[in-house]
PDB file of C-alpha atoms in Angstrom:
ATOM      1  CA  UNK A   1      20.097   5.663-200.581  1.00  0.00           C
ATOM      2  CA  UNK A   2      21.846   7.661-201.984  1.00  0.00           C
ATOM      3  CA  UNK A   3      25.016   5.763-202.534  1.00  0.00           C
ATOM      4  CA  UNK A   4      26.293   6.921-205.970  1.00  0.00           C
ATOM      5  CA  UNK A   5      25.533   9.668-208.255  1.00  0.00           C
ATOM      6  CA  UNK A   6      26.685  11.767-211.350  1.00  0.00           C
ATOM      7  CA  UNK A   7      27.728  15.331-211.289  1.00  0.00           C
ATOM      8  CA  UNK A   8      28.567  16.883-214.755  1.00  0.00           C
ATOM      9  CA  UNK A   9      27.934  20.594-214.073  1.00  0.00           C
ATOM     10  CA  UNK A  10      31.006  22.681-214.656  1.00  0.00           C
ATOM     11  CA  UNK A  11      31.919  25.143-211.788  1.00  0.00           C
ATOM     12  CA  UNK A  12      30.931  28.184-213.730  1.00  0.00           C
ATOM     13  CA  UNK A  13      27.529  26.722-214.421  1.00  0.00           C
ATOM     14  CA  UNK A  14      27.164  25.896-210.520  1.00  0.00           C
ATOM     15  CA  UNK A  15      28.234  29.292-209.678  1.00  0.00           C
ATOM     16  CA  UNK A  16      25.711  30.991-211.785  1.00  0.00           C
ATOM     17  CA  UNK A  17      22.836  28.443-211.000  1.00  0.00           C
ATOM     18  CA  UNK A  18      23.423  28.959-207.084  1.00  0.00           C
ATOM     19  CA  UNK A  19      24.751  32.510-207.099  1.00  0.00           C
ATOM     20  CA  UNK A  20      27.616  31.397-205.100  1.00  0.00           C
ATOM     21  CA  UNK A  21      31.393  32.433-204.736  1.00  0.00           C
ATOM     22  CA  UNK A  22      33.794  29.602-205.767  1.00  0.00           C
ATOM     23  CA  UNK A  23      36.649  28.089-203.748  1.00  0.00           C
ATOM     24  CA  UNK A  24      39.821  27.715-205.605  1.00  0.00           C
ATOM     25  CA  UNK A  25      40.123  23.928-204.827  1.00  0.00           C
ATOM     26  CA  UNK A  26      36.780  22.614-206.331  1.00  0.00           C
ATOM     27  CA  UNK A  27      37.085  18.919-207.380  1.00  0.00           C
ATOM     28  CA  UNK A  28      37.683  18.146-210.955  1.00  0.00           C
ATOM     29  CA  UNK A  29      34.848  17.043-213.153  1.00  0.00           C
ATOM     30  CA  UNK A  30      32.856  15.962-214.689  1.00  0.00           C
ATOM     31  CA  UNK A  31      32.032  12.796-212.670  1.00  0.00           C
ATOM     32  CA  UNK A  32      29.692  10.055-213.766  1.00  0.00           C
ATOM     33  CA  UNK A  33      30.231   7.791-210.880  1.00  0.00           C
ATOM     34  CA  UNK A  34      30.655   9.838-207.749  1.00  0.00           C
ATOM     35  CA  UNK A  35      31.495   7.393-204.694  1.00  0.00           C
ATOM     36  CA  UNK A  36      31.459   7.894-200.892  1.00  0.00           C
ATOM     37  CA  UNK A  37      34.619   9.576-199.302  1.00  0.00           C
ATOM     38  CA  UNK A  38      35.170  11.510-202.606  1.00  0.00           C
ATOM     39  CA  UNK A  39      35.525  15.393-202.558  1.00  0.00           C
ATOM     40  CA  UNK A  40      32.362  16.768-204.156  1.00  0.00           C
ATOM     41  CA  UNK A  41      31.141  20.435-204.793  1.00  0.00           C
ATOM     42  CA  UNK A  42      28.596  21.657-202.162  1.00  0.00           C
ATOM     43  CA  UNK A  43      26.848  25.043-201.602  1.00  0.00           C
ATOM     44  CA  UNK A  44      26.680  26.277-198.168  1.00  0.00           C
ATOM     45  CA  UNK A  45      25.997  29.824-196.658  1.00  0.00           C
ATOM     46  CA  UNK A  46      28.640  31.587-194.635  1.00  0.00           C
ATOM     47  CA  UNK A  47      27.780  34.945-193.060  1.00  0.00           C
ATOM     48  CA  UNK A  48      24.787  35.426-195.325  1.00  0.00           C
ATOM     49  CA  UNK A  49      27.129  34.609-198.627  1.00  0.00           C
ATOM     50  CA  UNK A  50      26.634  31.533-200.523  1.00  0.00           C
ATOM     51  CA  UNK A  51      29.884  29.565-201.245  1.00  0.00           C
ATOM     52  CA  UNK A  52      30.617  26.727-203.585  1.00  0.00           C
ATOM     53  CA  UNK A  53      33.286  24.664-201.971  1.00  0.00           C
ATOM     54  CA  UNK A  54      34.520  20.924-201.710  1.00  0.00           C
ATOM     55  CA  UNK A  55      33.455  18.656-198.981  1.00  0.00           C
ATOM     56  CA  UNK A  56      34.148  15.037-198.218  1.00  0.00           C
ATOM     57  CA  UNK A  57      30.924  12.838-198.817  1.00  0.00           C
ATOM     58  CA  UNK A  58      30.821  11.143-195.599  1.00  0.00           C
ATOM     59  CA  UNK A  59      29.789  12.886-192.486  1.00  0.00           C
ATOM     60  CA  UNK A  60      32.270  12.651-189.650  1.00  0.00           C
ATOM     61  CA  UNK A  61      30.881  13.449-186.243  1.00  0.00           C
ATOM     62  CA  UNK A  62      33.259  15.247-183.775  1.00  0.00           C
ATOM     63  CA  UNK A  63      33.685  12.330-181.656  1.00  0.00           C
ATOM     64  CA  UNK A  64      35.184  10.252-184.290  1.00  0.00           C
ATOM     65  CA  UNK A  65      39.039  10.138-183.659  1.00  0.00           C
ATOM     66  CA  UNK A  66      39.626   8.870-187.218  1.00  0.00           C
ATOM     67  CA  UNK A  67      37.597   8.733-190.486  1.00  0.00           C
ATOM     68  CA  UNK A  68      37.204   4.943-189.930  1.00  0.00           C
ATOM     69  CA  UNK A  69      36.199   5.338-186.206  1.00  0.00           C
ATOM     70  CA  UNK A  70      32.525   4.409-187.053  1.00  0.00           C
ATOM     71  CA  UNK A  71      29.905   3.850-189.692  1.00  0.00           C
ATOM     72  CA  UNK A  72      30.372   5.795-192.939  1.00  0.00           C
ATOM     73  CA  UNK A  73      27.636   8.247-192.794  1.00  0.00           C
ATOM     74  CA  UNK A  74      26.774   9.190-196.304  1.00  0.00           C
ATOM     75  CA  UNK A  75      22.910   9.635-195.726  1.00  0.00           C
ATOM     76  CA  UNK A  76      20.997  11.140-192.838  1.00  0.00           C
ATOM     77  CA  UNK A  77      17.370   9.928-192.489  1.00  0.00           C
ATOM     78  CA  UNK A  78      14.841  12.770-192.645  1.00  0.00           C
ATOM     79  CA  UNK A  79      12.788  10.965-189.690  1.00  0.00           C
ATOM     80  CA  UNK A  80      15.594  11.084-187.309  1.00  0.00           C
ATOM     81  CA  UNK A  81      17.900  13.769-188.533  1.00  0.00           C
ATOM     82  CA  UNK A  82      16.748  16.390-185.798  1.00  0.00           C
ATOM     83  CA  UNK A  83      17.041  14.011-182.750  1.00  0.00           C
ATOM     84  CA  UNK A  84      20.115  11.671-183.764  1.00  0.00           C
ATOM     85  CA  UNK A  85      23.362  12.837-181.862  1.00  0.00           C
ATOM     86  CA  UNK A  86      25.507  12.702-185.140  1.00  0.00           C
ATOM     87  CA  UNK A  87      23.272  14.938-187.249  1.00  0.00           C
ATOM     88  CA  UNK A  88      21.012  17.154-184.924  1.00  0.00           C
ATOM     89  CA  UNK A  89      23.446  20.096-184.530  1.00  0.00           C
ATOM     90  CA  UNK A  90      24.044  20.190-188.227  1.00  0.00           C
ATOM     91  CA  UNK A  91      20.463  19.792-189.091  1.00  0.00           C
ATOM     92  CA  UNK A  92      19.934  23.170-187.069  1.00  0.00           C
ATOM     93  CA  UNK A  93      23.025  25.085-187.949  1.00  0.00           C
ATOM     94  CA  UNK A  94      24.870  23.614-191.026  1.00  0.00           C
ATOM     95  CA  UNK A  95      22.395  22.660-193.881  1.00  0.00           C
ATOM     96  CA  UNK A  96      23.846  22.698-197.520  1.00  0.00           C
ATOM     97  CA  UNK A  97      22.726  21.678-201.081  1.00  0.00           C
ATOM     98  CA  UNK A  98      24.597  19.225-203.141  1.00  0.00           C
ATOM     99  CA  UNK A  99      24.118  19.479-207.088  1.00  0.00           C
ATOM    100  CA  UNK A 100      23.754  16.500-209.039  1.00  0.00           C
ATOM    101  CA  UNK A 101      23.119  15.385-212.644  1.00  0.00           C
ATOM    102  CA  UNK A 102      21.281  12.352-211.499  1.00  0.00           C
ATOM    103  CA  UNK A 103      21.841   9.300-209.235  1.00  0.00           C
ATOM    104  CA  UNK A 104      21.778   5.433-209.276  1.00  0.00           C
ATOM    105  CA  UNK A 105      19.961   2.660-207.261  1.00  0.00           C
ATOM    106  CA  UNK A 106      19.826  -0.897-207.733  1.00  0.00           C
ATOM    107  CA  UNK A 107      17.451  -4.028-208.034  1.00  0.00           C
ATOM    108  CA  UNK A 108      18.368  -7.405-207.987  1.00  0.00           C
ATOM    109  CA  UNK A 109      17.798 -10.129-210.776  1.00  0.00           C
ATOM    110  CA  UNK A 110      16.710 -13.623-209.751  1.00  0.00           C
ATOM    111  CA  UNK A 111      20.206 -14.869-209.668  1.00  0.00           C
ATOM    112  CA  UNK A 112      21.349 -11.961-207.312  1.00  0.00           C
ATOM    113  CA  UNK A 113      22.936  -9.784-209.922  1.00  0.00           C
ATOM    114  CA  UNK A 114      22.622  -6.132-209.204  1.00  0.00           C
ATOM    115  CA  UNK A 115      20.750  -4.135-211.890  1.00  0.00           C
ATOM    116  CA  UNK A 116      21.482  -0.374-211.923  1.00  0.00           C
ATOM    117  CA  UNK A 117      18.941   2.203-212.600  1.00  0.00           C
ATOM    118  CA  UNK A 118      19.666   5.924-213.337  1.00  0.00           C
ATOM    119  CA  UNK A 119      17.363   8.774-211.713  1.00  0.00           C
ATOM    120  CA  UNK A 120      17.199  12.121-213.186  1.00  0.00           C
ATOM    121  CA  UNK A 121      15.041  15.233-213.946  1.00  0.00           C
ATOM    122  CA  UNK A 122      13.290  14.566-217.280  1.00  0.00           C
ATOM    123  CA  UNK A 123      13.484  18.323-217.864  1.00  0.00           C
ATOM    124  CA  UNK A 124      17.176  18.138-218.146  1.00  0.00           C
ATOM    125  CA  UNK A 125      17.543  20.519-215.116  1.00  0.00           C
ATOM    126  CA  UNK A 126      20.049  19.227-212.343  1.00  0.00           C
ATOM    127  CA  UNK A 127      18.772  17.550-209.180  1.00  0.00           C
ATOM    128  CA  UNK A 128      19.610  19.623-205.941  1.00  0.00           C
ATOM    129  CA  UNK A 129      19.965  17.326-202.841  1.00  0.00           C
ATOM    130  CA  UNK A 130      19.366  18.618-199.370  1.00  0.00           C
ATOM    131  CA  UNK A 131      22.338  17.891-197.337  1.00  0.00           C
ATOM    132  CA  UNK A 132      24.067  18.708-193.988  1.00  0.00           C
ATOM    133  CA  UNK A 133      27.644  19.238-193.145  1.00  0.00           C
ATOM    134  CA  UNK A 134      30.248  19.016-190.267  1.00  0.00           C
ATOM    135  CA  UNK A 135      33.762  20.262-189.715  1.00  0.00           C
ATOM    136  CA  UNK A 136      35.916  17.436-188.495  1.00  0.00           C
ATOM    137  CA  UNK A 137      39.376  17.209-186.991  1.00  0.00           C
ATOM    138  CA  UNK A 138      42.136  19.756-186.052  1.00  0.00           C
ATOM    139  CA  UNK A 139      42.172  21.324-189.669  1.00  0.00           C
ATOM    140  CA  UNK A 140      38.394  21.419-189.915  1.00  0.00           C
ATOM    141  CA  UNK A 141      37.765  18.968-192.723  1.00  0.00           C
ATOM    142  CA  UNK A 142      34.537  19.825-194.028  1.00  0.00           C
ATOM    143  CA  UNK A 143      32.204  16.502-194.303  1.00  0.00           C
ATOM    144  CA  UNK A 144      28.678  16.216-195.641  1.00  0.00           C
ATOM    145  CA  UNK A 145      25.709  13.827-195.911  1.00  0.00           C
ATOM    146  CA  UNK A 146      22.769  13.682-197.999  1.00  0.00           C
ATOM    147  CA  UNK A 147      19.343  13.752-196.473  1.00  0.00           C
ATOM    148  CA  UNK A 148      17.041  10.881-197.494  1.00  0.00           C
ATOM    149  CA  UNK A 149      13.348  10.164-197.028  1.00  0.00           C
ATOM    150  CA  UNK A 150      10.840   7.475-197.695  1.00  0.00           C
ATOM    151  CA  UNK A 151      10.518   6.822-201.517  1.00  0.00           C
ATOM    152  CA  UNK A 152       7.604   8.494-203.454  1.00  0.00           C
ATOM    153  CA  UNK A 153       5.927   6.516-206.443  1.00  0.00           C
ATOM    154  CA  UNK A 154       8.674   6.841-208.977  1.00  0.00           C
ATOM    155  CA  UNK A 155      11.254   5.725-206.607  1.00  0.00           C
ATOM    156  CA  UNK A 156       9.453   3.160-204.668  1.00  0.00           C
ATOM    157  CA  UNK A 157       9.315   0.320-207.399  1.00  0.00           C
ATOM    158  CA  UNK A 158      13.013   0.376-207.064  1.00  0.00           C
ATOM    159  CA  UNK A 159      14.068   1.182-203.565  1.00  0.00           C
ATOM    160  CA  UNK A 160      12.315   2.411-200.400  1.00  0.00           C
ATOM    161  CA  UNK A 161      14.350   5.416-199.904  1.00  0.00           C
ATOM    162  CA  UNK A 162      15.231   8.532-201.945  1.00  0.00           C
ATOM    163  CA  UNK A 163      17.321  11.529-201.605  1.00  0.00           C
ATOM    164  CA  UNK A 164      15.500  14.689-200.758  1.00  0.00           C
ATOM    165  CA  UNK A 165      15.526  16.951-203.797  1.00  0.00           C
ATOM    166  CA  UNK A 166      14.881  20.706-203.578  1.00  0.00           C
ATOM    167  CA  UNK A 167      12.934  22.796-206.139  1.00  0.00           C
ATOM    168  CA  UNK A 168      14.449  26.175-207.013  1.00  0.00           C
ATOM    169  CA  UNK A 169      12.020  28.148-204.622  1.00  0.00           C
ATOM    170  CA  UNK A 170      12.918  26.035-201.614  1.00  0.00           C
ATOM    171  CA  UNK A 171      16.795  26.319-201.594  1.00  0.00           C
ATOM    172  CA  UNK A 172      17.052  29.335-199.601  1.00  0.00           C
ATOM    173  CA  UNK A 173      14.697  27.971-196.877  1.00  0.00           C
ATOM    174  CA  UNK A 174      16.897  24.851-196.662  1.00  0.00           C
ATOM    175  CA  UNK A 175      19.949  26.857-196.468  1.00  0.00           C
ATOM    176  CA  UNK A 176      18.669  28.936-193.572  1.00  0.00           C
ATOM    177  CA  UNK A 177      18.513  32.174-195.588  1.00  0.00           C
ATOM    178  CA  UNK A 178      14.637  32.366-195.632  1.00  0.00           C
ATOM    179  CA  UNK A 179      13.861  31.880-191.931  1.00  0.00           C
ATOM    180  CA  UNK A 180      12.649  28.642-190.170  1.00  0.00           C
ATOM    181  CA  UNK A 181      10.609  25.898-191.250  1.00  0.00           C
ATOM    182  CA  UNK A 182      12.975  23.822-193.555  1.00  0.00           C
ATOM    183  CA  UNK A 183      11.663  20.517-191.934  1.00  0.00           C
ATOM    184  CA  UNK A 184       8.700  20.567-194.305  1.00  0.00           C
ATOM    185  CA  UNK A 185      11.092  20.305-197.463  1.00  0.00           C
ATOM    186  CA  UNK A 186      12.222  16.721-196.221  1.00  0.00           C
ATOM    187  CA  UNK A 187       9.828  14.874-198.355  1.00  0.00           C
ATOM    188  CA  UNK A 188       9.880  12.746-201.485  1.00  0.00           C
ATOM    189  CA  UNK A 189       9.936  14.468-204.983  1.00  0.00           C
ATOM    190  CA  UNK A 190       6.519  15.428-206.447  1.00  0.00           C
ATOM    191  CA  UNK A 191       5.302  13.369-209.428  1.00  0.00           C
ATOM    192  CA  UNK A 192       7.276  14.278-212.440  1.00  0.00           C
ATOM    193  CA  UNK A 193      10.264  15.614-211.082  1.00  0.00           C
ATOM    194  CA  UNK A 194      12.180  12.304-211.236  1.00  0.00           C
ATOM    195  CA  UNK A 195      12.232   9.863-214.266  1.00  0.00           C
ATOM    196  CA  UNK A 196      14.333   6.635-214.534  1.00  0.00           C
ATOM    197  CA  UNK A 197      15.980   4.183-216.809  1.00  0.00           C
ATOM    198  CA  UNK A 198      18.134   0.972-216.592  1.00  0.00           C
ATOM    199  CA  UNK A 199      21.797   1.589-217.376  1.00  0.00           C
ATOM    200  CA  UNK A 200      24.758  -0.677-217.819  1.00  0.00           C
ATOM    201  CA  UNK A 201      26.046  -2.893-214.882  1.00  0.00           C
ATOM    202  CA  UNK A 202      29.495  -1.061-215.704  1.00  0.00           C
ATOM    203  CA  UNK A 203      28.560   1.490-212.845  1.00  0.00           C
ATOM    204  CA  UNK A 204      28.627  -1.278-210.475  1.00  0.00           C
ATOM    205  CA  UNK A 205      32.331  -0.745-210.344  1.00  0.00           C
ATOM    206  CA  UNK A 206      33.581   2.243-208.387  1.00  0.00           C
ATOM    207  CA  UNK A 207      36.414   2.539-210.816  1.00  0.00           C
ATOM    208  CA  UNK A 208      34.132   3.266-213.804  1.00  0.00           C
ATOM    209  CA  UNK A 209      33.810   6.629-215.304  1.00  0.00           C
ATOM    210  CA  UNK A 210      32.156   8.195-218.308  1.00  0.00           C
ATOM    211  CA  UNK A 211      29.052   9.396-220.003  1.00  0.00           C
ATOM    212  CA  UNK A 212      28.094   5.958-221.054  1.00  0.00           C
ATOM    213  CA  UNK A 213      27.427   5.250-217.323  1.00  0.00           C
ATOM    214  CA  UNK A 214      24.088   7.179-217.577  1.00  0.00           C
ATOM    215  CA  UNK A 215      23.005   5.973-221.133  1.00  0.00           C
ATOM    216  CA  UNK A 216      19.855   3.966-221.205  1.00  0.00           C
ATOM    217  CA  UNK A 217      20.414   0.327-221.762  1.00  0.00           C
ATOM    218  CA  UNK A 218      20.236  -0.718-225.254  1.00  0.00           C
ATOM    219  CA  UNK A 219      18.117  -3.369-226.882  1.00  0.00           C
ATOM    220  CA  UNK A 220      21.309  -5.363-227.136  1.00  0.00           C
ATOM    221  CA  UNK A 221      20.805  -6.452-223.475  1.00  0.00           C
ATOM    222  CA  UNK A 222      22.798  -5.719-220.261  1.00  0.00           C
ATOM    223  CA  UNK A 223      26.443  -5.370-220.223  1.00  0.00           C
TER     224      UNK A 223
END
């Protein structure tokens, strides 16, 4: 977890929300079905200034000689992020935040069919994932991963992991702007921050797009 999410905030809204300077090559949006290896909007701090810029979702350690030289690292486990060789330097030096409208997770029906759920902030505010990033290759391609932790009560009924989500007051600490101690933020969301509903199986295809993907499943049944 997290393996798919939605990101529908326009660049201007993200610039205002995170007080960040935008890059000129941000990925087009909105996207209701963001998949690994896509370019995604990410906020990181450089020289004390926040920037909103694109990164590849799929962290590439410096020893990979190609993007497919090892496992696709889209998540970094909070329990091992500070010690795992792929992530430990980024955890200390290159933390970022990843805006999202919501994210998806799946359960299985008795016949093995994958049944998608959509998770979101019930207040309508965006979710903000804790992330880490890594430059890779001779051109310094920026790549990132979402930090995950053991699931809290809302998530645990569907999946045993959840993305670490940051409250507004915690973002500066995660980005390294407010001193040390960011490790305490790598925990499940408090009760009430995340809600969920079932959505159409259309999102099971990575080619699907559109706002209907996050709509609650109707009484007509799964489609």
